[in-house]
mmCIF file of C-alpha atoms (C1' of nucleotides) in Angstrom:
data_model
loop_
_atom_site.group_PDB
_atom_site.id
_atom_site.type_symbol
_atom_site.label_atom_id
_atom_site.label_comp_id
_atom_site.label_asym_id
_atom_site.label_seq_id
_atom_site.Cartn_x
_atom_site.Cartn_y
_atom_site.Cartn_z
ATOM 1 C CA MET A 1 -78.944 13.828 77.603
ATOM 2 C CA LEU A 2 -81.273 15.180 80.256
ATOM 3 C CA PRO A 3 -83.349 18.117 79.082
ATOM 4 C CA PHE A 4 -81.288 21.182 79.956
ATOM 5 C CA GLN A 5 -82.568 24.579 78.944
ATOM 6 C CA VAL A 6 -81.755 28.202 79.590
ATOM 7 C CA ASP A 7 -83.640 31.415 78.975
ATOM 8 C CA SER A 8 -81.194 34.182 78.179
ATOM 9 C CA HIS A 9 -83.921 36.817 78.552
ATOM 10 C CA SER A 10 -85.025 35.865 82.046
ATOM 11 C CA GLY A 11 -82.468 38.093 83.732
ATOM 12 C CA VAL A 12 -81.196 35.166 85.775
ATOM 13 C CA PRO A 13 -77.520 34.455 84.976
ATOM 14 C CA VAL A 14 -77.157 31.475 82.648
ATOM 15 C CA TYR A 15 -74.638 29.732 84.882
ATOM 16 C CA ARG A 16 -77.104 29.929 87.748
ATOM 17 C CA GLN A 17 -79.925 28.487 85.680
ATOM 18 C CA ILE A 18 -77.679 25.551 84.860
ATOM 19 C CA MET A 19 -76.679 25.121 88.493
ATOM 20 C CA ASP A 20 -80.294 25.122 89.585
ATOM 21 C CA GLN A 21 -81.301 22.502 87.066
ATOM 22 C CA ILE A 22 -78.505 20.158 88.060
ATOM 23 C CA LYS A 23 -79.271 20.646 91.724
ATOM 24 C CA TYR A 24 -82.896 19.838 91.089
ATOM 25 C CA TYR A 25 -81.995 16.732 89.110
ATOM 26 C CA VAL A 26 -79.719 15.530 91.881
ATOM 27 C CA SER A 27 -82.071 16.284 94.715
ATOM 28 C CA SER A 28 -84.911 14.545 92.958
ATOM 29 C CA GLY A 29 -82.873 11.413 92.284
ATOM 30 C CA VAL A 30 -83.062 11.759 88.507
ATOM 31 C CA MET A 31 -79.293 12.105 88.777
ATOM 32 C CA PHE A 32 -77.568 10.067 91.460
ATOM 33 C CA PRO A 33 -73.985 9.557 92.675
ATOM 34 C CA GLU A 34 -71.557 8.340 89.995
ATOM 35 C CA CYS A 35 -73.792 9.778 87.285
ATOM 36 C CA LYS A 36 -71.768 11.410 84.533
ATOM 37 C CA LEU A 37 -72.661 14.948 83.575
ATOM 38 C CA PRO A 38 -72.474 16.240 80.016
ATOM 39 C CA SER A 39 -68.944 17.327 79.180
ATOM 40 C CA ILE A 40 -68.232 21.032 79.293
ATOM 41 C CA ARG A 41 -67.862 21.400 75.549
ATOM 42 C CA GLU A 42 -70.862 19.194 74.833
ATOM 43 C CA LEU A 43 -73.242 21.101 77.084
ATOM 44 C CA ALA A 44 -71.865 24.416 75.885
ATOM 45 C CA GLN A 45 -72.606 23.468 72.300
ATOM 46 C CA PHE A 46 -76.027 22.087 73.182
ATOM 47 C CA LEU A 47 -77.073 25.302 74.950
ATOM 48 C CA THR A 48 -75.146 27.515 72.520
ATOM 49 C CA VAL A 49 -73.279 29.263 75.281
ATOM 50 C CA ASN A 50 -69.593 29.724 75.882
ATOM 51 C CA PRO A 51 -67.732 26.837 77.544
ATOM 52 C CA SER A 52 -66.552 29.287 80.198
ATOM 53 C CA THR A 53 -70.140 29.640 81.338
ATOM 54 C CA ILE A 54 -70.475 25.883 81.835
ATOM 55 C CA ILE A 55 -67.147 25.788 83.637
ATOM 56 C CA LYS A 56 -68.376 28.480 85.984
ATOM 57 C CA ALA A 57 -71.524 26.515 86.786
ATOM 58 C CA TYR A 58 -69.669 23.215 87.252
ATOM 59 C CA LYS A 59 -66.903 24.741 89.368
ATOM 60 C CA GLU A 60 -69.454 26.403 91.585
ATOM 61 C CA LEU A 61 -71.332 23.134 92.031
ATOM 62 C CA GLU A 62 -68.068 21.349 92.780
ATOM 63 C CA HIS A 63 -67.354 23.947 95.435
ATOM 64 C CA GLU A 64 -70.778 23.233 96.929
ATOM 65 C CA GLY A 65 -70.036 19.524 96.990
ATOM 66 C CA VAL A 66 -72.740 18.538 94.531
ATOM 67 C CA ILE A 67 -70.440 17.229 91.808
ATOM 68 C CA GLU A 68 -66.799 16.187 91.431
ATOM 69 C CA SER A 69 -64.355 16.420 88.576
ATOM 70 C CA LEU A 70 -61.937 13.800 87.291
ATOM 71 C CA LYS A 71 -59.367 15.182 84.885
ATOM 72 C CA GLY A 72 -59.657 13.527 81.496
ATOM 73 C CA LYS A 73 -62.870 11.756 82.437
ATOM 74 C CA GLY A 74 -65.531 14.304 83.211
ATOM 75 C CA PHE A 75 -67.805 15.547 85.967
ATOM 76 C CA PHE A 76 -69.798 13.195 88.138
ATOM 77 C CA VAL A 77 -72.461 13.552 90.772
ATOM 78 C CA SER A 78 -70.760 13.501 94.153
ATOM 79 C CA GLU A 79 -71.212 10.601 96.553
ATOM 80 C CA SER A 80 -72.131 13.037 99.277
ATOM 81 C CA ALA A 81 -74.402 15.133 97.109
ATOM 82 C CA PRO A 82 -77.026 16.688 99.339
ATOM 83 C CA LYS A 83 -80.507 15.384 98.652
ATOM 84 C CA MET A 84 -83.564 17.458 99.334
ATOM 85 C CA THR A 85 -85.783 16.278 102.131
ATOM 86 C CA ASP A 86 -89.506 16.264 101.571
ATOM 87 C CA ASP A 87 -89.787 19.325 103.774
ATOM 88 C CA GLU A 88 -87.161 21.211 101.822
ATOM 89 C CA ARG A 89 -88.891 20.362 98.584
ATOM 90 C CA ARG A 90 -92.196 21.512 99.987
ATOM 91 C CA GLU A 91 -90.608 24.758 101.146
ATOM 92 C CA ALA A 92 -89.034 25.322 97.733
ATOM 93 C CA LEU A 93 -92.374 24.771 96.056
ATOM 94 C CA ARG A 94 -94.065 27.185 98.393
ATOM 95 C CA ARG A 95 -91.468 29.840 97.684
ATOM 96 C CA MET A 96 -92.192 29.470 93.972
ATOM 97 C CA ALA A 97 -95.899 29.592 94.641
ATOM 98 C CA ARG A 98 -95.549 32.689 96.773
ATOM 99 C CA ARG A 99 -93.671 34.550 94.072
ATOM 100 C CA MET A 100 -96.153 33.481 91.437
ATOM 101 C CA LEU A 101 -99.161 34.558 93.487
ATOM 102 C CA SER A 102 -97.481 37.855 94.247
ATOM 103 C CA GLU A 103 -96.818 38.598 90.585
ATOM 104 C CA ALA A 104 -100.247 37.413 89.557
ATOM 105 C CA HIS A 105 -101.850 39.652 92.129
ATOM 106 C CA GLN A 106 -99.858 42.640 90.934
ATOM 107 C CA MET A 107 -101.148 42.082 87.421
ATOM 108 C CA GLY A 108 -104.686 41.849 88.683
ATOM 109 C CA ALA A 109 -105.211 38.125 88.270
ATOM 110 C CA SER A 110 -107.261 36.186 90.763
ATOM 111 C CA GLU A 111 -106.172 33.067 92.590
ATOM 112 C CA ILE A 112 -108.449 31.000 90.423
ATOM 113 C CA ASP A 113 -106.763 32.458 87.328
ATOM 114 C CA VAL A 114 -103.458 31.181 88.624
ATOM 115 C CA LEU A 115 -104.736 27.713 89.394
ATOM 116 C CA GLN A 116 -106.406 27.683 86.010
ATOM 117 C CA ALA A 117 -103.201 28.633 84.152
ATOM 118 C CA LEU A 118 -101.299 26.009 86.065
ATOM 119 C CA ASP A 119 -103.823 23.352 85.218
ATOM 120 C CA GLU A 120 -103.820 24.304 81.544
ATOM 121 C CA GLU A 121 -100.050 24.003 81.397
ATOM 122 C CA ARG A 122 -100.147 20.756 83.279
ATOM 123 C CA LEU A 123 -102.608 19.382 80.782
ATOM 124 C CA ALA A 124 -100.491 20.593 77.866
ATOM 125 C CA ILE A 125 -97.573 18.578 79.189
ATOM 126 C CA ASN A 126 -99.580 15.577 80.240
ATOM 127 C CA PRO A 127 -102.677 15.342 78.039
ATOM 128 C CA ASN A 128 -103.601 11.902 79.227
ATOM 129 C CA SER A 129 -103.911 12.483 82.929
ATOM 130 C CA ASP A 130 -107.035 14.168 84.156
ATOM 131 C CA LEU A 131 -107.177 15.370 87.697
ATOM 132 C CA ILE A 132 -110.253 15.939 89.764
ATOM 133 C CA VAL A 133 -108.888 19.409 90.293
ATOM 134 C CA SER A 134 -109.085 20.095 86.576
ATOM 135 C CA LEU A 135 -112.695 19.060 86.508
ATOM 136 C CA VAL A 136 -113.487 21.305 89.431
ATOM 137 C CA LEU A 137 -111.699 24.223 87.807
ATOM 138 C CA ARG A 138 -113.563 23.704 84.583
ATOM 139 C CA GLY A 139 -116.773 23.539 86.578
ATOM 140 C CA ILE A 140 -115.998 26.897 88.158
ATOM 141 C CA ARG A 141 -115.315 28.443 84.780
ATOM 142 C CA ARG A 142 -118.508 27.058 83.333
ATOM 143 C CA ASP A 143 -120.516 28.624 86.128
ATOM 144 C CA ARG A 144 -119.600 32.151 85.114
ATOM 145 C CA MET B 1 -97.228 53.323 99.245
ATOM 146 C CA LEU B 2 -97.972 50.260 97.159
ATOM 147 C CA PRO B 3 -96.142 47.153 98.325
ATOM 148 C CA PHE B 4 -92.893 47.190 96.370
ATOM 149 C CA GLN B 5 -90.344 44.508 97.089
ATOM 150 C CA VAL B 6 -87.122 43.227 95.610
ATOM 151 C CA ASP B 7 -85.098 40.094 96.169
ATOM 152 C CA SER B 8 -81.423 40.882 95.744
ATOM 153 C CA HIS B 9 -80.548 37.173 95.714
ATOM 154 C CA SER B 10 -82.889 36.154 92.910
ATOM 155 C CA GLY B 11 -80.360 36.911 90.190
ATOM 156 C CA VAL B 12 -82.819 39.171 88.408
ATOM 157 C CA PRO B 13 -81.508 42.752 88.258
ATOM 158 C CA VAL B 14 -83.155 44.958 90.861
ATOM 159 C CA TYR B 15 -84.110 47.640 88.363
ATOM 160 C CA ARG B 16 -85.935 45.013 86.304
ATOM 161 C CA GLN B 17 -87.832 43.694 89.302
ATOM 162 C CA ILE B 18 -89.001 47.233 89.958
ATOM 163 C CA MET B 19 -89.957 47.744 86.318
ATOM 164 C CA ASP B 20 -91.956 44.524 86.296
ATOM 165 C CA GLN B 21 -93.868 45.414 89.417
ATOM 166 C CA ILE B 22 -94.817 48.844 88.119
ATOM 167 C CA LYS B 23 -95.841 47.387 84.775
ATOM 168 C CA TYR B 24 -98.012 44.845 86.535
ATOM 169 C CA TYR B 25 -99.607 47.522 88.692
ATOM 170 C CA VAL B 26 -100.351 49.655 85.661
ATOM 171 C CA SER B 27 -101.657 46.841 83.512
ATOM 172 C CA SER B 28 -103.931 45.635 86.274
ATOM 173 C CA GLY B 29 -105.405 49.066 86.892
ATOM 174 C CA VAL B 30 -104.100 49.303 90.447
ATOM 175 C CA MET B 31 -102.134 52.255 89.094
ATOM 176 C CA PHE B 32 -103.797 54.365 86.434
ATOM 177 C CA PRO B 33 -102.933 57.477 84.384
ATOM 178 C CA GLU B 34 -102.037 60.531 86.480
ATOM 179 C CA CYS B 35 -101.086 58.264 89.383
ATOM 180 C CA LYS B 36 -97.981 59.553 91.128
ATOM 181 C CA LEU B 37 -95.168 57.102 91.668
ATOM 182 C CA PRO B 38 -92.977 57.125 94.762
ATOM 183 C CA SER B 39 -90.207 59.685 94.391
ATOM 184 C CA ILE B 40 -86.795 58.353 93.417
ATOM 185 C CA ARG B 41 -85.216 59.024 96.787
ATOM 186 C CA GLU B 42 -88.220 57.741 98.685
ATOM 187 C CA LEU B 43 -88.363 54.403 96.872
ATOM 188 C CA ALA B 44 -84.591 54.048 97.033
ATOM 189 C CA GLN B 45 -84.672 54.453 100.783
ATOM 190 C CA PHE B 46 -87.664 52.145 101.165
ATOM 191 C CA LEU B 47 -85.979 49.350 99.202
ATOM 192 C CA THR B 48 -82.516 50.210 100.559
ATOM 193 C CA VAL B 49 -81.012 50.481 97.100
ATOM 194 C CA ASN B 50 -79.111 53.262 95.441
ATOM 195 C CA PRO B 51 -81.178 56.073 93.888
ATOM 196 C CA SER B 52 -79.373 55.416 90.598
ATOM 197 C CA THR B 53 -81.041 52.027 90.468
ATOM 198 C CA ILE B 54 -84.488 53.581 90.761
ATOM 199 C CA ILE B 55 -83.565 56.166 88.166
ATOM 200 C CA LYS B 56 -82.583 53.396 85.780
ATOM 201 C CA ALA B 57 -85.918 51.632 86.261
ATOM 202 C CA TYR B 58 -87.946 54.829 85.906
ATOM 203 C CA LYS B 59 -86.004 56.058 82.866
ATOM 204 C CA GLU B 60 -86.454 52.705 81.164
ATOM 205 C CA LEU B 61 -90.192 52.747 81.854
ATOM 206 C CA GLU B 62 -90.380 56.320 80.568
ATOM 207 C CA HIS B 63 -88.648 55.174 77.397
ATOM 208 C CA GLU B 64 -91.263 52.439 77.048
ATOM 209 C CA GLY B 65 -94.037 54.979 77.454
ATOM 210 C CA VAL B 66 -95.393 53.580 80.683
ATOM 211 C CA ILE B 67 -94.619 56.593 82.863
ATOM 212 C CA GLU B 68 -93.705 60.264 82.412
ATOM 213 C CA SER B 69 -91.550 62.640 84.402
ATOM 214 C CA LEU B 70 -92.276 66.209 85.418
ATOM 215 C CA LYS B 71 -89.253 68.021 86.763
ATOM 216 C CA GLY B 72 -89.756 69.123 90.331
ATOM 217 C CA LYS B 73 -92.997 67.178 90.636
ATOM 218 C CA GLY B 74 -92.302 63.503 90.164
ATOM 219 C CA PHE B 75 -93.105 60.537 87.948
ATOM 220 C CA PHE B 76 -96.639 59.758 86.879
ATOM 221 C CA VAL B 77 -98.335 56.943 85.054
ATOM 222 C CA SER B 78 -98.588 57.918 81.422
ATOM 223 C CA GLU B 79 -101.909 58.711 79.794
ATOM 224 C CA SER B 80 -101.113 56.259 77.035
ATOM 225 C CA ALA B 81 -99.770 53.563 79.331
ATOM 226 C CA PRO B 82 -100.335 50.194 77.677
ATOM 227 C CA LYS B 83 -102.828 48.023 79.501
ATOM 228 C CA MET B 84 -102.695 44.262 79.336
ATOM 229 C CA THR B 85 -105.490 42.548 77.493
ATOM 230 C CA ASP B 86 -107.083 39.506 79.065
ATOM 231 C CA ASP B 87 -105.270 37.330 76.552
ATOM 232 C CA GLU B 88 -101.910 38.855 77.365
ATOM 233 C CA ARG B 89 -102.521 38.367 81.042
ATOM 234 C CA ARG B 90 -103.506 34.763 80.458
ATOM 235 C CA GLU B 91 -100.370 34.204 78.398
ATOM 236 C CA ALA B 92 -98.203 35.778 81.102
ATOM 237 C CA LEU B 93 -99.759 33.525 83.716
ATOM 238 C CA ARG B 94 -99.185 30.470 81.597
ATOM 239 C CA ARG B 95 -95.535 31.367 81.106
ATOM 240 C CA MET B 96 -95.163 31.556 84.877
ATOM 241 C CA ALA B 97 -96.973 28.283 85.274
ATOM 242 C CA ARG B 98 -94.820 26.591 82.653
ATOM 243 C CA ARG B 99 -91.626 27.649 84.382
ATOM 244 C CA MET B 100 -92.929 26.542 87.754
ATOM 245 C CA LEU B 101 -94.017 23.130 86.490
ATOM 246 C CA SER B 102 -90.680 22.678 84.767
ATOM 247 C CA GLU B 103 -88.715 23.455 87.914
ATOM 248 C CA ALA B 104 -91.010 21.361 90.053
ATOM 249 C CA HIS B 105 -90.627 18.431 87.718
ATOM 250 C CA GLN B 106 -86.845 18.728 87.816
ATOM 251 C CA MET B 107 -86.919 18.531 91.595
ATOM 252 C CA GLY B 108 -89.114 15.474 91.478
ATOM 253 C CA ALA B 109 -92.357 17.059 92.570
ATOM 254 C CA SER B 110 -95.641 15.941 91.100
ATOM 255 C CA GLU B 111 -98.255 18.185 89.561
ATOM 256 C CA ILE B 112 -100.437 17.693 92.581
ATOM 257 C CA ASP B 113 -97.566 18.852 94.782
ATOM 258 C CA VAL B 114 -97.453 22.092 92.843
ATOM 259 C CA LEU B 115 -101.167 22.686 93.046
ATOM 260 C CA GLN B 116 -100.994 21.856 96.718
ATOM 261 C CA ALA B 117 -98.188 24.330 97.393
ATOM 262 C CA LEU B 118 -100.040 27.006 95.487
ATOM 263 C CA ASP B 119 -103.203 26.404 97.434
ATOM 264 C CA GLU B 120 -101.370 26.503 100.749
ATOM 265 C CA GLU B 121 -99.812 29.859 99.867
ATOM 266 C CA ARG B 122 -103.128 31.132 98.626
ATOM 267 C CA LEU B 123 -104.703 30.189 101.928
ATOM 268 C CA ALA B 124 -101.882 31.814 103.875
ATOM 269 C CA ILE B 125 -102.586 35.091 102.115
ATOM 270 C CA ASN B 126 -106.331 34.807 102.165
ATOM 271 C CA PRO B 127 -107.339 32.701 105.185
ATOM 272 C CA ASN B 128 -110.989 33.552 104.900
ATOM 273 C CA SER B 129 -111.701 32.358 101.402
ATOM 274 C CA ASP B 130 -112.087 28.675 100.834
ATOM 275 C CA LEU B 131 -112.151 27.338 97.323
ATOM 276 C CA ILE B 132 -113.719 24.129 96.174
ATOM 277 C CA VAL B 133 -110.311 23.367 94.722
ATOM 278 C CA SER B 134 -108.779 23.461 98.174
ATOM 279 C CA LEU B 135 -111.298 20.981 99.438
ATOM 280 C CA VAL B 136 -110.617 18.675 96.533
ATOM 281 C CA LEU B 137 -106.878 18.923 97.075
ATOM 282 C CA ARG B 138 -107.264 18.142 100.737
ATOM 283 C CA GLY B 139 -109.448 15.212 99.799
ATOM 284 C CA ILE B 140 -106.747 13.869 97.530
ATOM 285 C CA ARG B 141 -104.180 14.165 100.270
ATOM 286 C CA ARG B 142 -106.384 12.418 102.767
ATOM 287 C CA ASP B 143 -106.808 9.504 100.412
ATOM 288 C CA ARG B 144 -103.123 8.631 100.561
ATOM 289 C "C1'" DC C 1 -48.300 5.586 69.426
ATOM 290 C "C1'" DC C 2 -52.005 8.458 68.029
ATOM 291 C "C1'" DA C 3 -56.309 10.614 67.658
ATOM 292 C "C1'" DA C 4 -60.089 12.157 70.071
ATOM 293 C "C1'" DC C 5 -62.089 12.775 73.943
ATOM 294 C "C1'" DT C 6 -61.938 14.755 78.748
ATOM 295 C "C1'" DG C 7 -60.854 18.904 82.337
ATOM 296 C "C1'" DC C 8 -57.724 23.010 83.330
ATOM 297 C "C1'" DT C 9 -55.498 27.443 82.742
ATOM 298 C "C1'" DT C 10 -54.445 32.008 81.101
ATOM 299 C "C1'" DG C 11 -55.394 36.444 79.422
ATOM 300 C "C1'" DG C 12 -58.026 39.516 76.969
ATOM 301 C "C1'" DG C 13 -62.262 41.998 75.746
ATOM 302 C "C1'" DT C 14 -67.231 43.834 76.209
ATOM 303 C "C1'" DG C 15 -71.215 45.211 78.330
ATOM 304 C "C1'" DT C 16 -74.215 45.339 82.460
ATOM 305 C "C1'" DT C 17 -75.394 46.176 87.223
ATOM 306 C "C1'" DA C 18 -74.963 48.735 91.168
ATOM 307 C "C1'" DT C 19 -72.545 51.625 94.187
ATOM 308 C "C1'" DC C 20 -71.079 56.467 95.794
ATOM 309 C "C1'" DA C 21 -70.553 61.523 95.781
ATOM 310 C "C1'" DT C 22 -71.587 65.969 94.076
ATOM 311 C "C1'" DA C 23 -73.917 69.353 91.935
ATOM 312 C "C1'" DC C 24 -77.694 71.808 89.249
ATOM 313 C "C1'" DA C 25 -82.634 73.154 88.401
ATOM 314 C "C1'" DG C 26 -87.829 73.324 88.715
ATOM 315 C "C1'" DA C 27 -92.060 73.340 92.040
ATOM 316 C "C1'" DC C 28 -94.167 74.761 95.994
ATOM 317 C "C1'" DA C 29 -95.490 75.992 100.640
ATOM 318 C "C1'" DA C 30 -94.452 78.511 104.915
ATOM 319 C "C1'" DT D 1 -87.294 84.573 100.236
ATOM 320 C "C1'" DT D 2 -86.095 80.304 102.124
ATOM 321 C "C1'" DG D 3 -86.336 75.531 102.903
ATOM 322 C "C1'" DT D 4 -87.507 71.305 101.121
ATOM 323 C "C1'" DC D 5 -89.391 68.617 98.214
ATOM 324 C "C1'" DT D 6 -88.983 66.960 93.240
ATOM 325 C "C1'" DG D 7 -86.098 65.268 88.824
ATOM 326 C "C1'" DT D 8 -81.457 65.699 86.270
ATOM 327 C "C1'" DA D 9 -76.589 65.260 85.219
ATOM 328 C "C1'" DT D 10 -71.843 64.016 85.772
ATOM 329 C "C1'" DG D 11 -67.911 60.995 86.684
ATOM 330 C "C1'" DA D 12 -65.571 57.397 89.171
ATOM 331 C "C1'" DT D 13 -65.410 52.778 91.036
ATOM 332 C "C1'" DA D 14 -66.203 47.930 91.583
ATOM 333 C "C1'" DA D 15 -68.056 43.550 90.702
ATOM 334 C "C1'" DC D 16 -70.219 40.466 87.709
ATOM 335 C "C1'" DA D 17 -71.620 37.892 83.399
ATOM 336 C "C1'" DC D 18 -70.361 36.446 79.137
ATOM 337 C "C1'" DC D 19 -67.567 35.749 75.203
ATOM 338 C "C1'" DC D 20 -63.329 34.369 72.661
ATOM 339 C "C1'" DA D 21 -58.796 32.218 71.665
ATOM 340 C "C1'" DA D 22 -55.082 29.284 72.560
ATOM 341 C "C1'" DG D 23 -52.722 25.978 74.771
ATOM 342 C "C1'" DC D 24 -51.587 22.344 78.560
ATOM 343 C "C1'" DA D 25 -52.576 17.839 80.659
ATOM 344 C "C1'" DG D 26 -54.913 13.406 81.788
ATOM 345 C "C1'" DT D 27 -57.852 9.185 79.755
ATOM 346 C "C1'" DT D 28 -59.125 5.964 76.584
ATOM 347 C "C1'" DG D 29 -59.749 3.105 72.516
ATOM 348 C "C1'" DG D 30 -58.183 1.855 67.960
#
DNA sequence: CCAACTGCTTGGGTGTTATCATACAGACAA
DNA sequence: TTGTCTGTATGATAACACCCAAGCAGTTGG
């Protein structure tokens, strides 16, 4: 099963976190039309939430045309599921970036601090890749 | 007045967005002990939310020891308001970064895309500064 | 057919979030 | 003193988020 995860302390409703993740998976092509989603009970157990919460997320996505339900079979990614264009993806990323910079600024962190944190996390996920950017960032840090 | 802002569509409760912003301001030193906060009615009007919502945020922060109230005068940053250590700030930044990378990955964006978006937003806010990182990023893009 | 899997439905309960209206009380300046 | 700013307190309302239980109905494979 695709890596689903929810943070019950984030303040964002669980059903919306689930919706977002599925939408991202679909728009990125990780999930494509005809793809079967985890069953309601299965995903509910996996995330240790109530099945009603999954139903709410799935029903909402069905209403948006992202997925479809077949009684007795399961939920599947819709044929006409909207894919993100490159521009939409870029815009989404910039929205995230804007919020992150705003919060970072409010807590007194510099722009370099943000880039640095991002690069550290990136490296933690992907220890093998080494970007020029990382080297530059490390160079900046060393200079201080 | 300090730039307060809330996004009523983010899913995060408004009173918690307000709390977070004040905590960030205090921990970064932008707001310091004795600093007067916007009055309840003033901030409520500014953000076009109900005064009760502001009261909830302020009361919660008072309970956490971040701010104090003086009847008839207003709310003020507490003398013993907890400041973030550098490590705590770094950890907070990395949590943000982790979430952003996770979401970006789910929507099929690469790590470079994220750094790129962040740099674009950074530049939009601060058009005068030019980081080496930006130049490197632009170099990477040109190479494609 | 039967068991085990699917989605679907109903109804109840709890706590949170946010709205609105109204009133009281301290501080302070004109 | 009076007006206007401040915080405080109350109760009512509505919507939402989440949980829980129990059962109905379609699909599929042994």
